[in-house]
C-alpha cells in the first residue's frame, strides 16, 4: 500500500544561534502544531515504532505537526553547552523561526511541557493554544530525592539497564515487545552521559514562578496513574495557569503513544479545534467499520461472525487487519478508537 503524501514524515534541520544543528521532522499540512518531546527522542527510530507513528499521524490530521530532536539526541548535532532551560528555549526558537509571524499551537510532553510553559510565558504573542501533557511544575516533586539519585546513577553507570528500567516506568501499558524496542530506541537516541544530564535537568527545573505569566489558552492533560509524573503536579500546573483546563484520562503510562493514545490524541485535537478523526480517515473499509463497531460493543470473534454472516476465521482476520491498519496492539484500543469517533454502530441489526 502506498503511503499518502500527508502521512509521510519529512526531515530537515535548523541551526541555533550557537551553531548547533537541530533535526526537524514534519508531517501533514495546514496550520503548524509544534511538538516538544520528553526526555529523549530520535525522529527516525520513533517513526519506526508503530504505536508512536500512529499517534503522530493521528495528531497531524488537518494540521502540520512539527517535531525535533533536542541537541545531543537522535539526529541532532552534539550540544555545545550543558542542558539548561535557556538552551532548550534557544533550540525551540530556531525550530519556530521558519514558521513566520502567525501564532502556532504548542504541545509540550513531559520535560517538553516545562519548556512549553517557559516559552509561552516569554513569547505570549507567538502561541495560539498551549497543550501540556504528562508535565509537572517542579522536578523535585516528581519523586523522592533517594529515588532520583538512584535513577541518575543507574543511567550514568549502566545505560542499558537504566533505559530498560525507565521504559517499564514510562510505558507499563505497552506490550513487552514494544517496551523492548523502546529501550533500544532510547539507547540509540542518546549516550549515557547525555541521557543522565537531561534527566538531571528534568529533576532540576521548576516553572512555578512562570505559571501566572502564561496568558495563552491552555490544556493540561494527564493520565490518572502516570507512574513517572504524579497527577498532583498536573493539578498544580492547571491551578497556576490562569484559565487552564485540566483533563484527567485513565491510564498509567507516561509516554503519550502508550496506553490509550487514541483518547489522548482526541482530547488534544478537540482543544486545538481540529475536527475529530473519523473512521474513514483511519483507512477502514465499510466491512472493517462494521467489525470495529462490534468490537467496541464487546463482541467476540464468534459473535461478530454470527452477526455478519461470516465464518469466525474471517472475523478474526478483519480484527487483525483493523489492528494493523490503525497501528494498535489490542481489541481494547480498537474499541476506544471507535468510541472516540462518536460514531453510531455500523453493524446491521441482529436477526
mmCIF file of N, CA, C and O in Angstrom, residues 206-256:
data_model
loop_
_atom_site.group_PDB
_atom_site.id
_atom_site.type_symbol
_atom_site.label_atom_id
_atom_site.label_comp_id
_atom_site.label_asym_id
_atom_site.label_seq_id
_atom_site.Cartn_x
_atom_site.Cartn_y
_atom_site.Cartn_z
ATOM 1 N N UNK A 206 12.032 24.065 37.666
ATOM 2 C CA UNK A 206 10.838 24.456 38.417
ATOM 3 C C UNK A 206 10.236 25.658 37.703
ATOM 4 O O UNK A 206 10.840 26.735 37.678
ATOM 5 N N UNK A 207 9.060 25.468 37.107
ATOM 6 C CA UNK A 207 8.437 26.563 36.345
ATOM 7 C C UNK A 207 7.330 27.230 37.151
ATOM 8 O O UNK A 207 6.569 28.029 36.602
ATOM 9 N N UNK A 208 7.261 26.947 38.442
ATOM 10 C CA UNK A 208 6.230 27.547 39.278
ATOM 11 C C UNK A 208 6.141 29.056 39.153
ATOM 12 O O UNK A 208 5.043 29.606 38.985
ATOM 13 N N UNK A 209 7.270 29.779 39.206
ATOM 14 C CA UNK A 209 7.200 31.246 39.111
ATOM 15 C C UNK A 209 6.707 31.762 37.758
ATOM 16 O O UNK A 209 6.360 32.942 37.647
ATOM 17 N N UNK A 210 6.682 30.901 36.732
ATOM 18 C CA UNK A 210 6.292 31.342 35.393
ATOM 19 C C UNK A 210 4.813 31.123 35.096
ATOM 20 O O UNK A 210 4.282 31.680 34.129
ATOM 21 N N UNK A 211 4.138 30.312 35.885
ATOM 22 C CA UNK A 211 2.777 29.893 35.539
ATOM 23 C C UNK A 211 1.820 31.072 35.398
ATOM 24 O O UNK A 211 1.016 31.126 34.464
ATOM 25 N N UNK A 212 1.884 32.005 36.328
ATOM 26 C CA UNK A 212 0.951 33.133 36.301
ATOM 27 C C UNK A 212 1.180 34.047 35.105
ATOM 28 O O UNK A 212 0.303 34.852 34.762
ATOM 29 N N UNK A 213 2.349 33.920 34.468
ATOM 30 C CA UNK A 213 2.652 34.764 33.304
ATOM 31 C C UNK A 213 2.103 34.191 32.005
ATOM 32 O O UNK A 213 2.150 34.859 30.967
ATOM 33 N N UNK A 214 1.603 32.955 32.032
ATOM 34 C CA UNK A 214 1.056 32.334 30.826
ATOM 35 C C UNK A 214 -0.357 32.862 30.600
ATOM 36 O O UNK A 214 -1.232 32.702 31.447
ATOM 37 N N UNK A 215 -0.581 33.479 29.452
ATOM 38 C CA UNK A 215 -1.888 34.034 29.112
ATOM 39 C C UNK A 215 -2.532 33.289 27.945
ATOM 40 O O UNK A 215 -3.642 33.610 27.530
ATOM 41 N N UNK A 216 -1.863 32.309 27.413
ATOM 42 C CA UNK A 216 -2.363 31.530 26.291
ATOM 43 C C UNK A 216 -3.424 30.545 26.772
ATOM 44 O O UNK A 216 -3.265 29.936 27.834
ATOM 45 N N UNK A 217 -4.519 30.353 26.020
ATOM 46 C CA UNK A 217 -5.475 29.288 26.375
ATOM 47 C C UNK A 217 -4.733 27.957 26.506
ATOM 48 O O UNK A 217 -4.006 27.560 25.595
ATOM 49 N N UNK A 218 -4.900 27.289 27.642
ATOM 50 C CA UNK A 218 -4.057 26.142 27.972
ATOM 51 C C UNK A 218 -4.882 24.923 28.366
ATOM 52 O O UNK A 218 -5.840 25.039 29.133
ATOM 53 N N UNK A 219 -4.468 23.765 27.844
ATOM 54 C CA UNK A 219 -4.998 22.474 28.260
ATOM 55 C C UNK A 219 -3.898 21.716 28.993
ATOM 56 O O UNK A 219 -2.787 21.555 28.475
ATOM 57 N N UNK A 220 -4.206 21.261 30.196
ATOM 58 C CA UNK A 220 -3.324 20.349 30.923
ATOM 59 C C UNK A 220 -3.990 18.987 30.883
ATOM 60 O O UNK A 220 -5.100 18.818 31.405
ATOM 61 N N UNK A 221 -3.357 18.009 30.261
ATOM 62 C CA UNK A 221 -3.926 16.675 30.148
ATOM 63 C C UNK A 221 -2.946 15.682 30.762
ATOM 64 O O UNK A 221 -1.734 15.769 30.556
ATOM 65 N N UNK A 222 -3.488 14.749 31.555
ATOM 66 C CA UNK A 222 -2.624 13.872 32.336
ATOM 67 C C UNK A 222 -3.342 12.557 32.568
ATOM 68 O O UNK A 222 -4.569 12.532 32.727
ATOM 69 N N UNK A 223 -2.597 11.476 32.590
ATOM 70 C CA UNK A 223 -3.193 10.187 32.929
ATOM 71 C C UNK A 223 -3.237 10.033 34.439
ATOM 72 O O UNK A 223 -2.301 10.399 35.146
ATOM 73 N N UNK A 224 -4.321 9.463 34.892
ATOM 74 C CA UNK A 224 -4.632 9.452 36.327
ATOM 75 C C UNK A 224 -3.544 8.802 37.170
ATOM 76 O O UNK A 224 -3.216 9.283 38.254
ATOM 77 N N UNK A 225 -2.969 7.704 36.669
ATOM 78 C CA UNK A 225 -1.988 6.971 37.463
ATOM 79 C C UNK A 225 -0.619 6.978 36.788
ATOM 80 O O UNK A 225 0.125 5.992 36.869
ATOM 81 N N UNK A 226 -0.299 8.076 36.137
ATOM 82 C CA UNK A 226 1.014 8.235 35.499
ATOM 83 C C UNK A 226 2.108 7.882 36.511
ATOM 84 O O UNK A 226 2.205 8.489 37.577
ATOM 85 N N UNK A 227 2.938 6.905 36.150
ATOM 86 C CA UNK A 227 3.943 6.419 37.099
ATOM 87 C C UNK A 227 5.206 7.269 37.123
ATOM 88 O O UNK A 227 6.049 7.108 38.001
ATOM 89 N N UNK A 228 5.358 8.174 36.155
ATOM 90 C CA UNK A 228 6.567 8.994 36.101
ATOM 91 C C UNK A 228 6.334 10.420 36.570
ATOM 92 O O UNK A 228 7.270 11.094 37.003
ATOM 93 N N UNK A 229 5.110 10.906 36.464
ATOM 94 C CA UNK A 229 4.785 12.281 36.861
ATOM 95 C C UNK A 229 3.472 12.257 37.635
ATOM 96 O O UNK A 229 2.427 11.920 37.068
ATOM 97 N N UNK A 230 3.475 12.585 38.922
ATOM 98 C CA UNK A 230 2.258 12.492 39.733
ATOM 99 C C UNK A 230 1.150 13.410 39.220
ATOM 100 O O UNK A 230 1.403 14.532 38.749
ATOM 101 N N UNK A 231 -0.075 12.933 39.320
ATOM 102 C CA UNK A 231 -1.230 13.730 38.927
ATOM 103 C C UNK A 231 -1.273 15.046 39.694
ATOM 104 O O UNK A 231 -1.707 16.077 39.155
ATOM 105 N N UNK A 232 -0.819 15.046 40.933
ATOM 106 C CA UNK A 232 -0.834 16.276 41.735
ATOM 107 C C UNK A 232 -0.053 17.391 41.062
ATOM 108 O O UNK A 232 -0.404 18.577 41.207
ATOM 109 N N UNK A 233 0.989 17.037 40.314
ATOM 110 C CA UNK A 233 1.761 18.052 39.623
ATOM 111 C C UNK A 233 0.978 18.647 38.453
ATOM 112 O O UNK A 233 1.066 19.849 38.181
ATOM 113 N N UNK A 234 0.196 17.829 37.776
ATOM 114 C CA UNK A 234 -0.668 18.349 36.702
ATOM 115 C C UNK A 234 -1.724 19.279 37.274
ATOM 116 O O UNK A 234 -2.043 20.330 36.702
ATOM 117 N N UNK A 235 -2.276 18.893 38.413
ATOM 118 C CA UNK A 235 -3.283 19.743 39.060
ATOM 119 C C UNK A 235 -2.674 21.082 39.461
ATOM 120 O O UNK A 235 -3.330 22.132 39.336
ATOM 121 N N UNK A 236 -1.418 21.060 39.899
ATOM 122 C CA UNK A 236 -0.751 22.309 40.258
ATOM 123 C C UNK A 236 -0.494 23.166 39.020
ATOM 124 O O UNK A 236 -0.632 24.397 39.063
ATOM 125 N N UNK A 237 -0.128 22.533 37.910
ATOM 126 C CA UNK A 237 0.026 23.275 36.649
ATOM 127 C C UNK A 237 -1.274 23.992 36.289
ATOM 128 O O UNK A 237 -1.275 25.184 35.957
ATOM 129 N N UNK A 238 -2.376 23.253 36.341
ATOM 130 C CA UNK A 238 -3.669 23.823 35.941
ATOM 131 C C UNK A 238 -4.109 24.939 36.883
ATOM 132 O O UNK A 238 -4.688 25.945 36.443
ATOM 133 N N UNK A 239 -3.837 24.785 38.175
ATOM 134 C CA UNK A 239 -4.193 25.843 39.129
ATOM 135 C C UNK A 239 -3.377 27.099 38.902
ATOM 136 O O UNK A 239 -3.869 28.221 39.076
ATOM 137 N N UNK A 240 -2.124 26.927 38.519
ATOM 138 C CA UNK A 240 -1.240 28.081 38.405
ATOM 139 C C UNK A 240 -1.385 28.876 37.134
ATOM 140 O O UNK A 240 -1.025 30.058 37.096
ATOM 141 N N UNK A 241 -1.899 28.262 36.070
ATOM 142 C CA UNK A 241 -2.040 28.959 34.783
ATOM 143 C C UNK A 241 -3.457 29.511 34.687
ATOM 144 O O UNK A 241 -4.437 28.756 34.733
ATOM 145 N N UNK A 242 -3.609 30.809 34.567
ATOM 146 C CA UNK A 242 -4.954 31.412 34.542
ATOM 147 C C UNK A 242 -5.838 30.799 33.465
ATOM 148 O O UNK A 242 -5.478 30.757 32.292
ATOM 149 N N UNK A 243 -7.010 30.304 33.883
ATOM 150 C CA UNK A 243 -7.994 29.786 32.939
ATOM 151 C C UNK A 243 -7.673 28.435 32.342
ATOM 152 O O UNK A 243 -8.388 27.970 31.439
ATOM 153 N N UNK A 244 -6.644 27.755 32.819
ATOM 154 C CA UNK A 244 -6.263 26.468 32.224
ATOM 155 C C UNK A 244 -7.342 25.417 32.453
ATOM 156 O O UNK A 244 -8.012 25.393 33.481
ATOM 157 N N UNK A 245 -7.499 24.547 31.453
ATOM 158 C CA UNK A 245 -8.432 23.417 31.533
ATOM 159 C C UNK A 245 -7.637 22.156 31.886
ATOM 160 O O UNK A 245 -6.605 21.886 31.290
ATOM 161 N N UNK A 246 -8.128 21.390 32.855
ATOM 162 C CA UNK A 246 -7.488 20.138 33.237
ATOM 163 C C UNK A 246 -8.355 18.968 32.804
ATOM 164 O O UNK A 246 -9.548 18.918 33.124
ATOM 165 N N UNK A 247 -7.766 18.036 32.071
ATOM 166 C CA UNK A 247 -8.452 16.804 31.681
ATOM 167 C C UNK A 247 -7.622 15.634 32.188
ATOM 168 O O UNK A 247 -6.434 15.518 31.859
ATOM 169 N N UNK A 248 -8.237 14.788 33.001
ATOM 170 C CA UNK A 248 -7.563 13.601 33.535
ATOM 171 C C UNK A 248 -8.112 12.377 32.818
ATOM 172 O O UNK A 248 -9.321 12.134 32.824
ATOM 173 N N UNK A 249 -7.219 11.628 32.186
ATOM 174 C CA UNK A 249 -7.605 10.429 31.452
ATOM 175 C C UNK A 249 -7.203 9.189 32.251
ATOM 176 O O UNK A 249 -6.224 9.215 33.000
ATOM 177 N N UNK A 250 -7.920 8.093 32.090
ATOM 178 C CA UNK A 250 -7.497 6.863 32.762
ATOM 179 C C UNK A 250 -6.179 6.357 32.180
ATOM 180 O O UNK A 250 -5.827 6.681 31.039
ATOM 181 N N UNK A 251 -5.451 5.591 32.968
ATOM 182 C CA UNK A 251 -4.200 5.027 32.465
ATOM 183 C C UNK A 251 -3.044 5.329 33.385
ATOM 184 O O UNK A 251 -3.138 6.139 34.306
ATOM 185 N N UNK A 252 -1.918 4.664 33.116
ATOM 186 C CA UNK A 252 -0.737 4.840 33.955
ATOM 187 C C UNK A 252 0.536 5.068 33.162
ATOM 188 O O UNK A 252 1.598 5.256 33.737
ATOM 189 N N UNK A 253 0.454 5.056 31.828
ATOM 190 C CA UNK A 253 1.650 5.263 31.004
ATOM 191 C C UNK A 253 1.976 6.741 30.878
ATOM 192 O O UNK A 253 1.089 7.573 30.683
ATOM 193 N N UNK A 254 3.251 7.054 30.954
ATOM 194 C CA UNK A 254 3.720 8.427 30.818
ATOM 195 C C UNK A 254 3.887 8.802 29.345
ATOM 196 O O UNK A 254 3.589 9.932 28.954
ATOM 197 N N UNK A 255 4.376 7.863 28.545
ATOM 198 C CA UNK A 255 4.565 8.138 27.122
ATOM 199 C C UNK A 255 3.203 8.324 26.455
ATOM 200 O O UNK A 255 2.305 7.495 26.635
ATOM 201 N N UNK A 256 3.016 9.382 25.672
ATOM 202 C CA UNK A 256 1.687 9.654 25.122
ATOM 203 C C UNK A 256 1.164 8.582 24.188
ATOM 204 O O UNK A 256 -0.035 8.356 24.103
#
